[in-house]
mmCIF file of C-alpha atoms and ligand atoms in Angstrom:
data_model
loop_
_atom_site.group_PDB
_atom_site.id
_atom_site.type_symbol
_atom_site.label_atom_id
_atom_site.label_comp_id
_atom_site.label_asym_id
_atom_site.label_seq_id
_atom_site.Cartn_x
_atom_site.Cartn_y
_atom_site.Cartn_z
ATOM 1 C CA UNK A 1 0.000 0.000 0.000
ATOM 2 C CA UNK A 2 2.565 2.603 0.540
ATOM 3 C CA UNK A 3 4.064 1.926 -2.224
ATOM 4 C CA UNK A 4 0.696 2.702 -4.600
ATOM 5 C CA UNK A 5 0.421 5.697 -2.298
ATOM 6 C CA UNK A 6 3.856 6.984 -2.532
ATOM 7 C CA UNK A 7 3.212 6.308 -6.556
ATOM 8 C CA UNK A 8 0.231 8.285 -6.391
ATOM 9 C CA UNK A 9 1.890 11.515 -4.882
ATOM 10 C CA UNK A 10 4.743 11.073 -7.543
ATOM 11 C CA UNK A 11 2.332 10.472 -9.959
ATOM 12 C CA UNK A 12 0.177 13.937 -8.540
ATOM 13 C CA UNK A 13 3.481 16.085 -7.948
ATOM 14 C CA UNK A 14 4.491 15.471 -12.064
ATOM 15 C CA UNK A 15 1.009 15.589 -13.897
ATOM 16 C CA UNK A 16 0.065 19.529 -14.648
ATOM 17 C CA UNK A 17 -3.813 18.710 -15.872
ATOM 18 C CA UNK A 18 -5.690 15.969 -13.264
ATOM 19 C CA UNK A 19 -9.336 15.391 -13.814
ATOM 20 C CA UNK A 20 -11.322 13.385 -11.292
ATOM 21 C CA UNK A 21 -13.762 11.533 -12.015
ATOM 22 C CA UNK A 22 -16.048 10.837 -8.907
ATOM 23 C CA UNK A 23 -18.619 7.857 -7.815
ATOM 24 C CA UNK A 24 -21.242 7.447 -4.742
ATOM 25 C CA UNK A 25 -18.025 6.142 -3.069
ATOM 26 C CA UNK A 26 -16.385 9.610 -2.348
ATOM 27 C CA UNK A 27 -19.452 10.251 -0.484
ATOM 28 C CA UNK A 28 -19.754 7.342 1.823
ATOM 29 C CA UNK A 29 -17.502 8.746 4.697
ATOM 30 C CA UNK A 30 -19.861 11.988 4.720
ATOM 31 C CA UNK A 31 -22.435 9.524 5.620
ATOM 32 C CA UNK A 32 -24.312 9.094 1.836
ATOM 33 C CA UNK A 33 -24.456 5.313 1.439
ATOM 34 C CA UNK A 34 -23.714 4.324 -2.401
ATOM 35 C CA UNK A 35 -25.356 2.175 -4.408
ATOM 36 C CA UNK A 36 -23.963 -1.009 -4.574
ATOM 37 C CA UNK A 37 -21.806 -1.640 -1.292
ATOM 38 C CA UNK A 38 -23.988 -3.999 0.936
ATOM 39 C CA UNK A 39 -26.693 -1.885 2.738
ATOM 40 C CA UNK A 40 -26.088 0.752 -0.234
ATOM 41 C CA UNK A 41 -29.119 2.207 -1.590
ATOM 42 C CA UNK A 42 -30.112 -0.883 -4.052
ATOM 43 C CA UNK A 43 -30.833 -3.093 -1.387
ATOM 44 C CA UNK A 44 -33.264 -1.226 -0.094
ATOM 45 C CA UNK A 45 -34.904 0.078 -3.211
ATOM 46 C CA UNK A 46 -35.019 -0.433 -6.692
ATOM 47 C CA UNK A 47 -34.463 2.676 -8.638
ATOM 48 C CA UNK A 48 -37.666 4.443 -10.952
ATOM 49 C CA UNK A 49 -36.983 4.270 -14.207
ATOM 50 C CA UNK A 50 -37.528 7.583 -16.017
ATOM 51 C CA UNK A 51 -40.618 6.109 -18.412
ATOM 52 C CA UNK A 52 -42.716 5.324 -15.339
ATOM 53 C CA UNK A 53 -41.766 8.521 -13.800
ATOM 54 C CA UNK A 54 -43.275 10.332 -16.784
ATOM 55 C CA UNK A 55 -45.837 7.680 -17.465
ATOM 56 C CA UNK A 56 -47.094 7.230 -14.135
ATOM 57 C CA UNK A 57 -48.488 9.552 -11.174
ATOM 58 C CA UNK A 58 -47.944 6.460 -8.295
ATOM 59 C CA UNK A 59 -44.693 6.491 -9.713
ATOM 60 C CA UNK A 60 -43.811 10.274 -9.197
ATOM 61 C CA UNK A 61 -45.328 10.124 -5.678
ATOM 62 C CA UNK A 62 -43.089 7.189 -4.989
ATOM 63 C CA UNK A 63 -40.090 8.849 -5.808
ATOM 64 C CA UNK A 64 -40.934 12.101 -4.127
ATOM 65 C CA UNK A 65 -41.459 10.255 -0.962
ATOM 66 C CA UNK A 66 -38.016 8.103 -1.587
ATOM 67 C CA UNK A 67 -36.440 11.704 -1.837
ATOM 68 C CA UNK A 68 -37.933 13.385 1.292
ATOM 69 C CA UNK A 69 -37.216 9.973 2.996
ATOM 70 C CA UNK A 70 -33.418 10.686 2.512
ATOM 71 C CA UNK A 71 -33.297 14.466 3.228
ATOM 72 C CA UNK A 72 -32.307 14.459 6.588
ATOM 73 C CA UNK A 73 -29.103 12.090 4.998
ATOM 74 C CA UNK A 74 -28.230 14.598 2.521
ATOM 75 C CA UNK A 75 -28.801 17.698 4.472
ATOM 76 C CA UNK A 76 -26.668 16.622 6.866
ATOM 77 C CA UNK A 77 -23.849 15.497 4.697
ATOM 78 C CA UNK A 78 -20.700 17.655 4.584
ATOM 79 C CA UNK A 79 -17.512 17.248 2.464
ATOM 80 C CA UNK A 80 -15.379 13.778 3.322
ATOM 81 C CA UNK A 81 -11.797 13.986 3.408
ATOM 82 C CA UNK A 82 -11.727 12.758 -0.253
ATOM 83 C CA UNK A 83 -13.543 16.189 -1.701
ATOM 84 C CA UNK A 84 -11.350 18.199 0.802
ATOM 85 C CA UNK A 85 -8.288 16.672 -1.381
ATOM 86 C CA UNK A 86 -9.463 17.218 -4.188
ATOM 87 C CA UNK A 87 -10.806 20.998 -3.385
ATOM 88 C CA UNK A 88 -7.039 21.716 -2.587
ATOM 89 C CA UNK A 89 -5.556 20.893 -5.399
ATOM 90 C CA UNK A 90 -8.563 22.518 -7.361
ATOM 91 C CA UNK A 91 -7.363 25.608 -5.752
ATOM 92 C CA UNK A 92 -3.692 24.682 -6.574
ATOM 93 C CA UNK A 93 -4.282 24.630 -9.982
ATOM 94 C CA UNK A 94 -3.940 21.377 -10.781
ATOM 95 C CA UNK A 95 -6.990 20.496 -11.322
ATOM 96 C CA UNK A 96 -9.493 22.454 -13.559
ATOM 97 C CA UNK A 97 -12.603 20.481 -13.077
ATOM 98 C CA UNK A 98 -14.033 17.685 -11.474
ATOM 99 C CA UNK A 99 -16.135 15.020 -13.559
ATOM 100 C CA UNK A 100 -19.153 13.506 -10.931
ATOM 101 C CA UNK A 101 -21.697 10.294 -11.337
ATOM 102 C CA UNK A 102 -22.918 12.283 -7.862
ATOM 103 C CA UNK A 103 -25.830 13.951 -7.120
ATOM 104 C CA UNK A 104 -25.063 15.313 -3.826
ATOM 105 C CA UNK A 105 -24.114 18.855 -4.581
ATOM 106 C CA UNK A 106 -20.336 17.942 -2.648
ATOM 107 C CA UNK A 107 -18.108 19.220 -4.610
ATOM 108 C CA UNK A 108 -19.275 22.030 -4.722
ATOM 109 C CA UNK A 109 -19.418 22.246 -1.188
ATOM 110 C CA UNK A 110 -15.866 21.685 -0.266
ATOM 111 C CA UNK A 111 -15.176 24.335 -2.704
ATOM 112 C CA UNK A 112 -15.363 24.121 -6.826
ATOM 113 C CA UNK A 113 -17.042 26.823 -8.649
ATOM 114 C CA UNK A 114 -20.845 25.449 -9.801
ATOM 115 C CA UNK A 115 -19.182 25.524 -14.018
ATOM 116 C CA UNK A 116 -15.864 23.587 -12.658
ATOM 117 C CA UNK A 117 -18.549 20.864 -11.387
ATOM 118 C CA UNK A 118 -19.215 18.328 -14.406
ATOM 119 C CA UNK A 119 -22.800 16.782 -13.189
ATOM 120 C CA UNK A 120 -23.053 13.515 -15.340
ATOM 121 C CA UNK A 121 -26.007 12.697 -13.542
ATOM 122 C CA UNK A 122 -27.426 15.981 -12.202
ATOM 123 C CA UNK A 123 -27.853 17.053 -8.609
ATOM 124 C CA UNK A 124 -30.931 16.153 -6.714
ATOM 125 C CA UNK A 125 -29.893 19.207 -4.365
ATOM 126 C CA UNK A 126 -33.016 20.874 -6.493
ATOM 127 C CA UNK A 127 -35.846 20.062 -9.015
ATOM 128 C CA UNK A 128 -37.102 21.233 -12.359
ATOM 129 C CA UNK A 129 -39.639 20.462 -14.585
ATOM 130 C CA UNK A 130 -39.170 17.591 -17.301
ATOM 131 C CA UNK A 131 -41.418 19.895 -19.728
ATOM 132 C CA UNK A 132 -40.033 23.257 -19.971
ATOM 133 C CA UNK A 133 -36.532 22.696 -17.343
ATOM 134 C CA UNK A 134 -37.649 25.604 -14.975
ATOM 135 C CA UNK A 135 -35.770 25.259 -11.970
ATOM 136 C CA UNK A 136 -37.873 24.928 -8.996
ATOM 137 C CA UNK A 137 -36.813 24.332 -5.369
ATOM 138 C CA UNK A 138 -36.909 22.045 -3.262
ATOM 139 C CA UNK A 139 -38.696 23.786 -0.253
ATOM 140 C CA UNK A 140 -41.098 24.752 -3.266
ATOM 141 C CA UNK A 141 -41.787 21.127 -3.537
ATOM 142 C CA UNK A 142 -41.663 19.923 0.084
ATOM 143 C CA UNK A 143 -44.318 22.141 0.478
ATOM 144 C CA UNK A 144 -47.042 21.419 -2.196
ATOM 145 C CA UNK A 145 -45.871 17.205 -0.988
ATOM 146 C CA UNK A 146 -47.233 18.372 2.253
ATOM 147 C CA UNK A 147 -50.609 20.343 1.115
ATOM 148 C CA UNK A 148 -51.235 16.823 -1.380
ATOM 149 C CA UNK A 149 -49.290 14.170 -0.791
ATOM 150 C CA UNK A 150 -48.464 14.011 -4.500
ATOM 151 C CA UNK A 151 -45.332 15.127 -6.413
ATOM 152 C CA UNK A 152 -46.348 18.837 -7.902
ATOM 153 C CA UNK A 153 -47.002 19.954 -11.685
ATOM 154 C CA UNK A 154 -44.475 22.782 -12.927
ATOM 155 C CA UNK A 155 -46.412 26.332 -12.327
ATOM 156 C CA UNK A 156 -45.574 27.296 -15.881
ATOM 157 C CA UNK A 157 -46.547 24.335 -17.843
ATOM 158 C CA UNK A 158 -48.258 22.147 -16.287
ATOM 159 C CA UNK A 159 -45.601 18.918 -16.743
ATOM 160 C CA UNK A 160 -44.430 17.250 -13.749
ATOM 161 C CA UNK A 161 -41.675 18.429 -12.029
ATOM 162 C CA UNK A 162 -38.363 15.807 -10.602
ATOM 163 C CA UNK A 163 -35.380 16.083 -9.099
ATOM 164 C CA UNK A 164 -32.612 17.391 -11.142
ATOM 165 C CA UNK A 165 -31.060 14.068 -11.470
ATOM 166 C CA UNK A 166 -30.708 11.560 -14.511
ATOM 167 C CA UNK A 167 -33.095 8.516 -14.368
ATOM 168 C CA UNK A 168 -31.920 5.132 -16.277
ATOM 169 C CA UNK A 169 -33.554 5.997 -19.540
ATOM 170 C CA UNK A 170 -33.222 10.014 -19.315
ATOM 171 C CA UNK A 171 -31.267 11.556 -21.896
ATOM 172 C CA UNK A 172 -27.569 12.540 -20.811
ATOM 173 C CA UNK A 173 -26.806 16.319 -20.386
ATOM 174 C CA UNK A 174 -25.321 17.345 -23.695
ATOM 175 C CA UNK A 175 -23.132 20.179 -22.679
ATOM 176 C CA UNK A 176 -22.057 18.155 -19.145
ATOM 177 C CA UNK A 177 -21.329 15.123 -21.732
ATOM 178 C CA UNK A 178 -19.377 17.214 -24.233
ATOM 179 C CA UNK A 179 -16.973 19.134 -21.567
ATOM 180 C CA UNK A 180 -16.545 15.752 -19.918
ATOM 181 C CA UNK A 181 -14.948 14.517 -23.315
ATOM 182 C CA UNK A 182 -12.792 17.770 -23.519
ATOM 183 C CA UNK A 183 -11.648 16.998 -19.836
ATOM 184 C CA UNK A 184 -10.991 13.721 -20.235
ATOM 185 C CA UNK A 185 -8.950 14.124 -23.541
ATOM 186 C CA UNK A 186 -7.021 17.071 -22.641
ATOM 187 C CA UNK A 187 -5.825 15.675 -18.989
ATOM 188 C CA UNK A 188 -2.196 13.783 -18.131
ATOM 189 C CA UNK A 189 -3.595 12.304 -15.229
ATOM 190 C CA UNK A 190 -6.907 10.765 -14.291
ATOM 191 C CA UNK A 191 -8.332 9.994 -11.484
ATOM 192 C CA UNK A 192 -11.176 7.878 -10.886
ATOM 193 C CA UNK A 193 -12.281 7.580 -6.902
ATOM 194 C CA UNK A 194 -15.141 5.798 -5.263
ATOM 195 C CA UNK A 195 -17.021 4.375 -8.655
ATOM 196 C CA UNK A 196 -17.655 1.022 -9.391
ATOM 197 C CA UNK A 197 -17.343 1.864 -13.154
ATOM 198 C CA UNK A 198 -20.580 0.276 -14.217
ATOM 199 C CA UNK A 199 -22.930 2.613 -15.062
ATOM 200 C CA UNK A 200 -22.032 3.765 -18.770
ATOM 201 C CA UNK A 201 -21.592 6.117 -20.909
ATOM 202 C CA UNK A 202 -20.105 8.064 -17.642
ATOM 203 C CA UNK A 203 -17.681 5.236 -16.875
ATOM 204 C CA UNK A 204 -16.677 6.013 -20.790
ATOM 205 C CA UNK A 205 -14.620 8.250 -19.528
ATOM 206 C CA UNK A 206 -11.647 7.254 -17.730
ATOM 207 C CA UNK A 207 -11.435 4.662 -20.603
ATOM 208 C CA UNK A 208 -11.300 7.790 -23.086
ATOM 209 C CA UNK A 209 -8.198 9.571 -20.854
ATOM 210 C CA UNK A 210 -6.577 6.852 -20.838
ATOM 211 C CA UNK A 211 -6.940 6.271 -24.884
ATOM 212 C CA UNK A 212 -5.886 10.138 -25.050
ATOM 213 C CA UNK A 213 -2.668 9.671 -23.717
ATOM 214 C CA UNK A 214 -3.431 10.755 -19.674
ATOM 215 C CA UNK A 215 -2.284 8.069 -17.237
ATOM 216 C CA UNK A 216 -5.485 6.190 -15.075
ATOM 217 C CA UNK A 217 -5.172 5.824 -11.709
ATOM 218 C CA UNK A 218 -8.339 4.018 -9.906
ATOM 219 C CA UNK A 219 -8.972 4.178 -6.172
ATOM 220 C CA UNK A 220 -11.751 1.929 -4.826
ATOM 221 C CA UNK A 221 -11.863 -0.281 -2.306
ATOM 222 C CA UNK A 222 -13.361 -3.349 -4.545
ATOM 223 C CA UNK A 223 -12.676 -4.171 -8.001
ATOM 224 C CA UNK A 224 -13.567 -2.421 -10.797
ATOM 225 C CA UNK A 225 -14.281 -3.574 -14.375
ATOM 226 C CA UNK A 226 -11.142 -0.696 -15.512
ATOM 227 C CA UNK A 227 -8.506 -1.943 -12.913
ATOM 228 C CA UNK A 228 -6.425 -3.731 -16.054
ATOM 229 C CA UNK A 229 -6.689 -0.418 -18.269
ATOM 230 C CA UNK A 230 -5.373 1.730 -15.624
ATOM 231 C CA UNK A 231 -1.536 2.652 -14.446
ATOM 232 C CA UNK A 232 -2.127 2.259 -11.424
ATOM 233 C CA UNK A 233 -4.981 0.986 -8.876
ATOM 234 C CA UNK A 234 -5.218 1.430 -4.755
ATOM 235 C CA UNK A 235 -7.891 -0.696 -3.634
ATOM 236 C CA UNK A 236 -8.385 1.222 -0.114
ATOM 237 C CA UNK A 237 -10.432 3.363 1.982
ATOM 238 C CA UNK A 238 -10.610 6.925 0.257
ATOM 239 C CA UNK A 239 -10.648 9.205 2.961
ATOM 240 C CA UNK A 240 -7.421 6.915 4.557
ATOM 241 C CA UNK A 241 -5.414 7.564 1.190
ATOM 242 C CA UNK A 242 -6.529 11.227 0.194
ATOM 243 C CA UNK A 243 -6.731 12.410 3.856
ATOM 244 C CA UNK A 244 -2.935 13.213 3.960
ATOM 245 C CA UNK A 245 -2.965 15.554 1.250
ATOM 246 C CA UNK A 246 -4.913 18.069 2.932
ATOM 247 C CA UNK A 247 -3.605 17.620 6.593
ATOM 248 C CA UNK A 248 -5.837 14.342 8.184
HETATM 249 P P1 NAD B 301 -21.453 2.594 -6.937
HETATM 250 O O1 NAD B 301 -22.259 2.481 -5.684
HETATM 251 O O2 NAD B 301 -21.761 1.698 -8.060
HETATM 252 O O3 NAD B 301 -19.906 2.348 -6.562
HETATM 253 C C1 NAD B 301 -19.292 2.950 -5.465
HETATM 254 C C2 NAD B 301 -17.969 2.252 -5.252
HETATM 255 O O4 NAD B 301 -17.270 2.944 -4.217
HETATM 256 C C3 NAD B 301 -18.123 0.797 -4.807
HETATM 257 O O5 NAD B 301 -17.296 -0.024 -5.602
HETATM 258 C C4 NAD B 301 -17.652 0.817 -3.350
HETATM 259 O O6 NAD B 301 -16.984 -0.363 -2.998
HETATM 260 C C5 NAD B 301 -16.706 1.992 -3.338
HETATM 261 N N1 NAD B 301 -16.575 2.667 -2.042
HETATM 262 C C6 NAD B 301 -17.561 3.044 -1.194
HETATM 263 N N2 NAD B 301 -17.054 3.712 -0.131
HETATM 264 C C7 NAD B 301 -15.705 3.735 -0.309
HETATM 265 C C8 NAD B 301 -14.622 4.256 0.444
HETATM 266 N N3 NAD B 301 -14.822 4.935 1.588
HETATM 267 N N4 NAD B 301 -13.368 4.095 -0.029
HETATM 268 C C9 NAD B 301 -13.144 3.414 -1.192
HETATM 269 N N5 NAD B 301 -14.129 2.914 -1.949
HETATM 270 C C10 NAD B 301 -15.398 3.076 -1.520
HETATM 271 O O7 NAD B 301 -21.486 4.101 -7.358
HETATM 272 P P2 NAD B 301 -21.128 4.811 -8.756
HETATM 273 O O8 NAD B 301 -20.049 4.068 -9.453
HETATM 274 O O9 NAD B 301 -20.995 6.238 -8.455
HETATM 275 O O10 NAD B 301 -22.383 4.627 -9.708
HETATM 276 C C11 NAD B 301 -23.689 4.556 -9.315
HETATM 277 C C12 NAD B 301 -24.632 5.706 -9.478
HETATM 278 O O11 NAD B 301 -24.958 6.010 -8.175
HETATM 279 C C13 NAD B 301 -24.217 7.004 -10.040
HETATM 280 O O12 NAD B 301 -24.932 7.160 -11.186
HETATM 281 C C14 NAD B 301 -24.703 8.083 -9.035
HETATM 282 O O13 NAD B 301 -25.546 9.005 -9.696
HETATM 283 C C15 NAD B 301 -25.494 7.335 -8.049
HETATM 284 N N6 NAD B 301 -25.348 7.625 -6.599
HETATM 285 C C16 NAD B 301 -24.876 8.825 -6.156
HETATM 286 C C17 NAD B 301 -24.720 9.046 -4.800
HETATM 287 C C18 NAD B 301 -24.195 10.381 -4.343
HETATM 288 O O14 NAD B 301 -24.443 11.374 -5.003
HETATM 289 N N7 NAD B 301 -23.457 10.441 -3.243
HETATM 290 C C19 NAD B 301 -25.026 8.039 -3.880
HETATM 291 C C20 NAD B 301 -25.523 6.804 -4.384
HETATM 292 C C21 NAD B 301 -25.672 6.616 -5.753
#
């Protein structure tokens, strides 16, 4: 292990561009289970699939209920050591943007400018409507929930209104998809933390650094589907590895 870590810091010290690219696991220590881990998120629930969400009102009240069930979890969640490493070398200048599968609004939190925050899967810090895309809040929300008990219609159009997250079956972002490429093809070094690497086209993207020319380094404490591809893989606790980089 010290070895991979004293590679890593070598590895950190001589790149110029690093782009990370984030998964449910960077969030774990600040208390948001993931997905897959046992007890993660899957176990307990299967997720909506976008068509039923449109298709179906029991189907948007199920997964406005699923959301309110986990606010206290999210609202509560602060930066793990992990985002704290990466904020600081954001603000070093190493690295110009961070690529996310997380929906957690975390990043931003320990410190990256909203634009330097590449949302693959949109944040479900906040809603909008799947008709026109008007932003609406989620206070906004919480409140008509409580007046109905049903998820709420957008006040402009009518259509219903969702987090601001990507369902399976939702369209990618376009612009979050196209500056992702441009990250991941103009980087020497990438790093991909806390994802399992199965959920595609995001995991695409360490795959594409790599083909560009950047070197892949994977930190995750299981196996991932990339760990032959990469240059180097530390199959550990997150907060244990990046923690000395910013002090803890
Ligand atoms: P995932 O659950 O598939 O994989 C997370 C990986 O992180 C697992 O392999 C797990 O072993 C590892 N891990 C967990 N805690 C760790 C730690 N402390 N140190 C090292 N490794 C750790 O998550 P994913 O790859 O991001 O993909 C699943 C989808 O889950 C994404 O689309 C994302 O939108 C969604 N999601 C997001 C959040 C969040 O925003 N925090 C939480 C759950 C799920």
């Amino acid at each position: 292990l010290r070895s991979g870590v004293e590679q890593l810091g070598d590895m950190i010290a001589e790149a110029s561009v690093i782009v990370p690219f984030t998964g449910a696991g960077i969030s774990t220590e600040s208390g948001i289970p993931d997905f897959r881990s046992p007890g993660g998120l899957w176990s307990r629930n299967q997720p909506i699939p976008y068509d039923a969400f449109v298709a179906r009102q029991d189907a948007r009240d199920e997964a406005w209920r699923r959301r309110f069930a986990m606010q206290p979890t999210f609202g509560a969640a602060r930066p793990s050591r992990g985002h704290r490493a990466l904020a600081a070398l954001y603000r070093a200048g190493k690295i110009p943007a961070v690529l996310t599968q997380n929906i957690d609004n975390l990043h931003q939190a320990s410190g990256f400018a909203e634009q330097d925050v590449i949302e693959l899967h949109g944040n479900t810090t906040y809603a909008r409507c799947i008709g026109c895309g008007r932003r609406h809040e989620l206070e906004w929300v919480k409140a008509c929930w409580e007046r109905t008990h049903h998820a709420p219609v957008c006040t402009v159009c009518d259509e219903p209104v969702k987090t601001a997250t990507i369902s399976f079956g939702q369209p990618m972002p376009e612009e979050a998809m196209q500056r992702a490429a441009e990250l991941a093809q103009n980087c020497d070094l990438l790093l991909a933390i806390g994802s399992s690497l199965v959920v595609w086209p995001a995991a695409g993207f360490p795959l594409l650094a790599k083909q560009s020319g950047a070197k892949l380094v994977i930190i995750n404490n299981e196996p991932t589907d990339q760990d032959q591809t990469a240059d180097l893989v530390i199959r550990y606790d997150i907060g244990e590895i990046l923690g000395p980089f910013v002090g803890n």
